[in-house]
């Protein structure tokens, strides 16, 4: 099944089943539109068309993808994500059935499946591009760059398998692609974010909640925010999830203990940093670069997507300071996660 058909099926078969299991409070309904965090689907035809609610009419808009989210934006997303993930937990608890078993056709991996020549080629192209960026980055000496590239190659061997449902932790329906362009925000008169809406579920997968949380942070925030506010954001997320479960007279501690969330965040941390480093190079492409490869020179698109991303990402790295800063941020964080803090005074 392709990613578009998967999204259509989610909107037409899964969401109608799990959305009613979370009843928002009257006060919350007054604060947000009826379909605040998932647009309403008016029509869905497999491999043909999907017609969704235009969230702009409810005051939602897209943010600047090049600007890392601040803490306030992250808090709004964590509250929404807690409510969204709670839907899976409520469904499975009340129905006493696995969401994955009931809707297996919507839970498979569509970005990098374990099997499939084309998906393997796309993943290999992404790895090649990332290795090329390591050569260009600042902050590591030649020896450290060589070590990091070796680690990236090693981690990449099992990355697709790591996207499969967990055998240790509780899984939920995860969005799977929570970056700036897939999150619409609503603001008050002072410009403060008050609500957000999740769009584009083509990469949805059945994973531990930590997968969505950590990948969002890698895709859309700065390393400084991740280091300083992760614990606070986990508190916000778990509080929202717990409240949503309580509205159905369910106890979060019985279904998804806080210790399990913390343990899964610890275990999935490295994998999600790797996932971020592999995806950010494409997410943060500037409009001119996207136009060149996706519109003006489509004959080159096949090669950069399925053979080697190097020409695409290295030009962007060299020409865009914002792109370079975000990529170096992600790669240095990955290095420090693997080998500890770089020693001060070393040849950087």
Tab-separated table of C-alpha atoms in Angstrom:
chain	number	residue	atom	x	y	z
A	1	UNK	CA	0.000	0.000	0.000
A	2	UNK	CA	1.271	3.468	-0.891
A	3	UNK	CA	1.477	6.366	1.528
A	4	UNK	CA	-1.492	8.224	0.020
A	5	UNK	CA	-3.806	5.210	0.213
A	6	UNK	CA	-2.642	4.714	3.769
A	7	UNK	CA	-3.668	8.238	4.721
A	8	UNK	CA	-7.054	7.840	3.044
A	9	UNK	CA	-7.647	4.618	4.982
A	10	UNK	CA	-6.647	6.274	8.245
A	11	UNK	CA	-9.178	9.044	7.719
A	12	UNK	CA	-11.965	6.760	6.510
A	13	UNK	CA	-11.531	3.656	8.696
A	14	UNK	CA	-9.283	4.294	11.717
A	15	UNK	CA	-10.076	7.839	12.825
A	16	UNK	CA	-13.862	7.291	12.825
A	17	UNK	CA	-13.303	4.388	15.235
A	18	UNK	CA	-10.847	5.966	17.659
A	19	UNK	CA	-11.866	9.626	17.716
A	20	UNK	CA	-15.177	9.064	19.588
A	21	UNK	CA	-13.296	7.361	22.418
A	22	UNK	CA	-11.906	10.706	23.585
A	23	UNK	CA	-14.612	13.120	24.720
A	24	UNK	CA	-13.231	16.602	25.211
A	25	UNK	CA	-14.492	18.693	28.108
A	26	UNK	CA	-17.001	21.441	27.376
A	27	UNK	CA	-14.458	24.073	28.332
A	28	UNK	CA	-11.915	22.601	25.949
A	29	UNK	CA	-14.449	22.497	23.137
A	30	UNK	CA	-15.053	26.193	23.627
A	31	UNK	CA	-11.345	26.896	23.394
A	32	UNK	CA	-10.723	24.951	20.215
A	33	UNK	CA	-12.619	24.068	17.086
A	34	UNK	CA	-14.383	20.717	16.945
A	35	UNK	CA	-11.681	19.083	14.850
A	36	UNK	CA	-8.759	21.079	16.234
A	37	UNK	CA	-5.997	18.543	16.079
A	38	UNK	CA	-7.080	16.398	13.101
A	39	UNK	CA	-8.957	17.909	10.132
A	40	UNK	CA	-12.346	16.454	9.311
A	41	UNK	CA	-12.426	14.227	6.228
A	42	UNK	CA	-15.290	14.927	3.833
A	43	UNK	CA	-14.321	12.478	1.087
A	44	UNK	CA	-11.695	9.780	0.679
A	45	UNK	CA	-11.226	7.573	-2.374
A	46	UNK	CA	-8.337	5.087	-2.469
A	47	UNK	CA	-5.442	6.212	-4.685
A	48	UNK	CA	-7.579	9.034	-6.064
A	49	UNK	CA	-8.613	11.870	-3.792
A	50	UNK	CA	-9.007	13.028	-0.226
A	51	UNK	CA	-11.002	16.117	0.736
A	52	UNK	CA	-10.189	17.535	4.168
A	53	UNK	CA	-11.392	20.433	6.261
A	54	UNK	CA	-9.541	23.675	5.489
A	55	UNK	CA	-8.130	24.513	8.900
A	56	UNK	CA	-7.265	28.051	7.788
A	57	UNK	CA	-10.943	28.930	8.225
A	58	UNK	CA	-10.567	28.015	11.897
A	59	UNK	CA	-7.529	30.247	12.271
A	60	UNK	CA	-4.742	27.700	11.874
A	61	UNK	CA	-1.626	28.444	9.841
A	62	UNK	CA	1.779	27.013	9.043
A	63	UNK	CA	4.931	28.233	10.780
A	64	UNK	CA	8.335	29.071	9.325
A	65	UNK	CA	10.070	25.706	8.944
A	66	UNK	CA	13.518	27.281	9.224
A	67	UNK	CA	12.851	28.744	12.679
A	68	UNK	CA	13.185	26.176	15.500
A	69	UNK	CA	10.080	25.988	17.672
A	70	UNK	CA	10.227	27.794	20.996
A	71	UNK	CA	9.032	26.279	24.257
A	72	UNK	CA	5.486	27.674	23.972
A	73	UNK	CA	4.943	26.021	20.584
A	74	UNK	CA	6.300	22.754	21.976
A	75	UNK	CA	3.953	22.866	24.963
A	76	UNK	CA	0.927	23.234	22.687
A	77	UNK	CA	2.109	20.310	20.558
A	78	UNK	CA	2.776	18.099	23.598
A	79	UNK	CA	-0.721	18.707	24.937
A	80	UNK	CA	-2.230	17.841	21.578
A	81	UNK	CA	-0.018	14.800	21.120
A	82	UNK	CA	-0.959	13.492	24.554
A	83	UNK	CA	-4.635	13.650	23.620
A	84	UNK	CA	-4.016	12.085	20.214
A	85	UNK	CA	-1.992	9.160	21.592
A	86	UNK	CA	-4.584	8.623	24.311
A	87	UNK	CA	-7.078	7.681	21.605
A	88	UNK	CA	-5.112	4.528	20.836
A	89	UNK	CA	-4.807	3.579	24.503
A	90	UNK	CA	-8.515	4.151	25.111
A	91	UNK	CA	-9.524	2.135	22.062
A	92	UNK	CA	-7.340	-0.835	22.966
A	93	UNK	CA	-8.352	-0.778	26.628
A	94	UNK	CA	-12.094	-0.523	26.049
A	95	UNK	CA	-12.255	-2.787	23.010
A	96	UNK	CA	-9.677	-5.226	24.414
A	97	UNK	CA	-8.143	-5.486	20.959
A	98	UNK	CA	-4.934	-4.269	19.390
A	99	UNK	CA	-5.223	-1.285	17.096
A	100	UNK	CA	-2.461	-2.856	15.033
A	101	UNK	CA	-4.408	-6.097	14.615
A	102	UNK	CA	-7.670	-4.353	13.760
A	103	UNK	CA	-6.126	-1.954	11.260
A	104	UNK	CA	-2.932	-3.650	10.130
A	105	UNK	CA	-3.343	-2.223	6.623
A	106	UNK	CA	-2.846	1.277	8.059
A	107	UNK	CA	0.028	0.551	10.435
A	108	UNK	CA	2.769	-0.615	8.094
A	109	UNK	CA	5.941	1.363	7.421
A	110	UNK	CA	5.762	3.544	4.310
A	111	UNK	CA	8.932	5.647	4.535
A	112	UNK	CA	11.623	2.994	4.864
A	113	UNK	CA	10.115	-0.514	4.940
A	114	UNK	CA	12.472	-3.325	5.863
A	115	UNK	CA	11.830	-4.953	2.482
A	116	UNK	CA	11.599	-3.284	-0.898
A	117	UNK	CA	14.277	-2.396	-3.423
A	118	UNK	CA	13.019	1.135	-4.018
A	119	UNK	CA	12.738	2.010	-0.334
A	120	UNK	CA	16.186	0.552	0.310
A	121	UNK	CA	17.612	2.680	-2.484
A	122	UNK	CA	15.985	5.787	-1.036
A	123	UNK	CA	17.386	5.042	2.413
A	124	UNK	CA	20.881	4.389	1.051
A	125	UNK	CA	20.731	7.698	-0.830
A	126	UNK	CA	19.826	9.463	2.417
A	127	UNK	CA	22.773	7.883	4.234
A	128	UNK	CA	25.194	8.895	1.474
A	129	UNK	CA	23.984	12.462	1.679
A	130	UNK	CA	24.362	12.526	5.454
A	131	UNK	CA	27.916	11.181	5.264
A	132	UNK	CA	28.775	13.933	2.792
A	133	UNK	CA	27.474	16.547	5.229
A	134	UNK	CA	29.705	15.171	7.976
A	135	UNK	CA	32.710	15.925	5.763
A	136	UNK	CA	31.586	19.547	5.403
A	137	UNK	CA	30.564	20.270	8.993
A	138	UNK	CA	32.458	22.287	11.560
A	139	UNK	CA	32.941	21.296	15.181
A	140	UNK	CA	34.731	17.969	14.627
A	141	UNK	CA	38.274	17.251	13.535
A	142	UNK	CA	39.058	14.773	10.765
A	143	UNK	CA	39.432	11.836	13.147
A	144	UNK	CA	36.118	12.580	14.837
A	145	UNK	CA	34.393	12.922	11.470
A	146	UNK	CA	35.717	9.531	10.422
A	147	UNK	CA	34.444	7.993	13.660
A	148	UNK	CA	31.019	9.593	13.247
A	149	UNK	CA	30.679	8.412	9.654
A	150	UNK	CA	31.509	4.872	10.717
A	151	UNK	CA	28.864	5.033	13.428
A	152	UNK	CA	26.257	6.384	11.007
A	153	UNK	CA	26.928	3.497	8.646
A	154	UNK	CA	26.600	1.029	11.523
A	155	UNK	CA	23.397	2.563	12.878
A	156	UNK	CA	21.863	2.681	9.417
A	157	UNK	CA	21.961	-1.109	9.081
A	158	UNK	CA	19.197	-1.589	11.647
A	159	UNK	CA	17.379	1.712	11.285
A	160	UNK	CA	14.475	0.356	9.247
A	161	UNK	CA	13.972	-2.459	11.768
A	162	UNK	CA	13.934	0.098	14.577
A	163	UNK	CA	10.898	1.740	12.972
A	164	UNK	CA	8.837	-1.419	13.517
A	165	UNK	CA	6.465	-1.711	16.508
A	166	UNK	CA	8.244	-2.185	19.819
A	167	UNK	CA	8.201	-5.557	21.526
A	168	UNK	CA	9.054	-4.012	24.893
A	169	UNK	CA	7.002	-0.838	25.144
A	170	UNK	CA	3.362	0.054	24.618
A	171	UNK	CA	2.676	1.131	21.040
A	172	UNK	CA	0.149	3.684	19.796
A	173	UNK	CA	-0.780	5.152	16.450
A	174	UNK	CA	2.005	7.684	15.896
A	175	UNK	CA	1.880	10.494	13.368
A	176	UNK	CA	5.411	9.584	12.301
A	177	UNK	CA	6.288	12.868	10.580
A	178	UNK	CA	5.856	15.702	13.060
A	179	UNK	CA	7.841	18.567	11.616
A	180	UNK	CA	6.952	22.219	11.077
A	181	UNK	CA	5.063	21.816	7.794
A	182	UNK	CA	2.800	19.121	9.252
A	183	UNK	CA	1.729	21.099	12.324
A	184	UNK	CA	-0.645	24.047	11.960
A	185	UNK	CA	-0.952	26.536	14.825
A	186	UNK	CA	-3.631	28.930	16.014
A	187	UNK	CA	-2.617	32.126	17.845
A	188	UNK	CA	-4.281	34.633	20.149
A	189	UNK	CA	-4.250	38.392	19.608
A	190	UNK	CA	-0.887	38.636	21.343
A	191	UNK	CA	0.678	36.123	18.963
A	192	UNK	CA	0.846	33.331	21.529
A	193	UNK	CA	0.143	29.794	20.227
A	194	UNK	CA	-3.051	28.417	21.717
A	195	UNK	CA	-3.787	25.270	19.696
A	196	UNK	CA	-2.333	23.109	16.954
A	197	UNK	CA	-3.591	20.756	14.279
A	198	UNK	CA	-1.808	17.683	12.893
A	199	UNK	CA	-1.876	17.116	9.140
A	200	UNK	CA	-0.335	14.668	6.637
A	201	UNK	CA	-0.512	11.176	8.139
A	202	UNK	CA	1.145	9.383	5.218
A	203	UNK	CA	4.048	8.171	7.374
A	204	UNK	CA	1.953	7.126	10.377
A	205	UNK	CA	3.261	4.075	12.186
A	206	UNK	CA	2.538	1.940	15.265
A	207	UNK	CA	5.292	2.839	17.732
A	208	UNK	CA	5.844	3.863	21.349
A	209	UNK	CA	4.656	7.430	22.066
A	210	UNK	CA	8.289	8.418	22.620
A	211	UNK	CA	8.864	7.999	18.888
A	212	UNK	CA	6.573	10.911	18.035
A	213	UNK	CA	7.809	13.027	20.933
A	214	UNK	CA	11.512	12.631	20.226
A	215	UNK	CA	11.285	12.827	16.441
A	216	UNK	CA	9.262	16.027	16.701
A	217	UNK	CA	11.936	17.538	18.919
A	218	UNK	CA	14.713	16.488	16.530
A	219	UNK	CA	12.851	17.771	13.480
A	220	UNK	CA	11.645	21.096	14.826
A	221	UNK	CA	13.625	22.388	17.816
A	222	UNK	CA	17.138	23.448	18.737
A	223	UNK	CA	19.530	21.257	20.630
A	224	UNK	CA	19.544	23.776	23.475
A	225	UNK	CA	15.783	23.502	23.932
A	226	UNK	CA	15.940	19.706	23.835
A	227	UNK	CA	18.612	19.636	26.507
A	228	UNK	CA	17.015	22.197	28.791
A	229	UNK	CA	13.294	21.482	28.467
A	230	UNK	CA	12.827	17.794	27.605
A	231	UNK	CA	11.825	16.870	31.154
A	232	UNK	CA	9.305	19.719	31.304
A	233	UNK	CA	7.799	18.758	27.956
A	234	UNK	CA	7.458	15.132	29.024
A	235	UNK	CA	5.545	16.352	32.084
A	236	UNK	CA	3.212	18.360	29.846
A	237	UNK	CA	2.700	15.409	27.509
A	238	UNK	CA	2.002	12.887	30.243
A	239	UNK	CA	-0.334	15.265	32.043
A	240	UNK	CA	-2.369	15.706	28.872
A	241	UNK	CA	-2.467	11.980	28.167
A	242	UNK	CA	-3.471	11.242	31.766
A	243	UNK	CA	-6.288	13.795	31.664
A	244	UNK	CA	-7.622	12.339	28.426
A	245	UNK	CA	-7.636	8.845	29.902
A	246	UNK	CA	-9.295	10.096	33.083
A	247	UNK	CA	-12.181	11.491	31.020
A	248	UNK	CA	-12.934	7.871	30.131
A	249	UNK	CA	-12.469	6.795	33.777
A	250	UNK	CA	-9.137	5.175	32.957
A	251	UNK	CA	-5.991	5.449	35.051
A	252	UNK	CA	-2.808	6.302	33.157
A	253	UNK	CA	-0.681	4.519	35.723
A	254	UNK	CA	-2.470	1.255	34.969
A	255	UNK	CA	-2.335	1.548	31.192
A	256	UNK	CA	0.837	3.485	30.451
A	257	UNK	CA	2.911	4.222	33.581
A	258	UNK	CA	5.139	7.289	33.581
A	259	UNK	CA	8.137	5.036	34.150
A	260	UNK	CA	7.446	3.337	30.817
A	261	UNK	CA	7.421	6.694	29.054
A	262	UNK	CA	10.729	7.661	30.651
A	263	UNK	CA	12.317	4.289	29.889
A	264	UNK	CA	11.212	4.424	26.261
A	265	UNK	CA	12.543	7.967	25.867
A	266	UNK	CA	15.883	6.737	27.139
A	267	UNK	CA	15.948	3.695	24.859
A	268	UNK	CA	14.722	5.419	21.703
A	269	UNK	CA	16.863	8.520	22.110
A	270	UNK	CA	19.743	7.498	19.864
A	271	UNK	CA	17.524	6.059	17.150
A	272	UNK	CA	15.422	9.231	17.010
A	273	UNK	CA	18.525	11.416	16.795
A	274	UNK	CA	19.611	9.303	13.843
A	275	UNK	CA	16.142	9.564	12.325
A	276	UNK	CA	16.264	13.315	12.670
A	277	UNK	CA	19.687	13.587	11.052
A	278	UNK	CA	18.498	11.498	8.092
A	279	UNK	CA	15.306	13.482	7.509
A	280	UNK	CA	16.214	17.089	8.284
A	281	UNK	CA	18.382	17.466	5.143
A	282	UNK	CA	15.265	17.140	2.970
A	283	UNK	CA	12.833	18.897	5.302
A	284	UNK	CA	14.893	22.086	5.416
A	285	UNK	CA	15.556	22.497	1.706
A	286	UNK	CA	14.887	26.041	0.531
A	287	UNK	CA	12.228	26.795	-2.058
A	288	UNK	CA	14.720	27.473	-4.855
A	289	UNK	CA	16.396	24.107	-4.335
A	290	UNK	CA	13.078	22.284	-4.209
A	291	UNK	CA	11.992	24.021	-7.409
A	292	UNK	CA	15.218	23.116	-9.189
A	293	UNK	CA	14.990	19.399	-8.523
A	294	UNK	CA	11.255	18.840	-8.256
A	295	UNK	CA	10.072	21.197	-11.023
A	296	UNK	CA	12.793	22.596	-13.286
A	297	UNK	CA	15.059	19.546	-13.535
A	298	UNK	CA	12.921	16.494	-12.711
A	299	UNK	CA	15.346	14.258	-14.601
A	300	UNK	CA	17.784	14.753	-11.713
A	301	UNK	CA	15.176	14.017	-9.071
A	302	UNK	CA	15.306	10.247	-9.532
A	303	UNK	CA	19.036	10.224	-8.925
A	304	UNK	CA	19.090	12.421	-5.813
A	305	UNK	CA	16.206	10.513	-4.244
A	306	UNK	CA	17.200	6.956	-5.090
A	307	UNK	CA	20.949	7.000	-5.743
A	308	UNK	CA	22.745	9.746	-3.819
A	309	UNK	CA	21.453	12.893	-2.110
A	310	UNK	CA	24.935	14.393	-1.926
A	311	UNK	CA	24.580	16.962	-4.752
A	312	UNK	CA	21.264	18.134	-3.333
A	313	UNK	CA	22.189	18.530	0.324
A	314	UNK	CA	25.795	19.702	0.017
A	315	UNK	CA	24.877	22.676	-2.161
A	316	UNK	CA	22.191	23.653	0.330
A	317	UNK	CA	24.638	23.198	3.224
A	318	UNK	CA	27.208	25.478	1.611
A	319	UNK	CA	24.754	28.179	0.513
A	320	UNK	CA	22.348	28.413	3.458
A	321	UNK	CA	23.634	29.435	6.916
A	322	UNK	CA	20.354	28.363	8.552
A	323	UNK	CA	20.521	24.940	6.928
A	324	UNK	CA	24.169	24.565	7.905
A	325	UNK	CA	23.458	25.543	11.507
A	326	UNK	CA	20.591	23.076	11.895
A	327	UNK	CA	22.524	20.201	10.322
A	328	UNK	CA	25.651	20.808	12.393
A	329	UNK	CA	23.432	21.003	15.474
A	330	UNK	CA	21.936	17.588	14.707
A	331	UNK	CA	25.223	15.920	13.785
A	332	UNK	CA	27.134	17.235	16.791
A	333	UNK	CA	24.324	16.063	19.047
A	334	UNK	CA	24.492	12.619	17.466
A	335	UNK	CA	28.259	12.502	17.985
A	336	UNK	CA	28.000	13.557	21.623
A	337	UNK	CA	25.241	11.017	22.235
A	338	UNK	CA	27.552	8.294	20.961
A	339	UNK	CA	30.865	9.392	22.443
A	340	UNK	CA	30.164	11.933	25.151
A	341	UNK	CA	31.009	15.583	25.126
A	342	UNK	CA	33.864	16.593	22.872
A	343	UNK	CA	36.885	17.671	24.895
A	344	UNK	CA	37.454	21.396	25.011
A	345	UNK	CA	40.669	22.489	23.391
A	346	UNK	CA	40.741	19.688	20.822
A	347	UNK	CA	41.144	20.556	17.178
A	348	UNK	CA	37.573	21.449	16.265
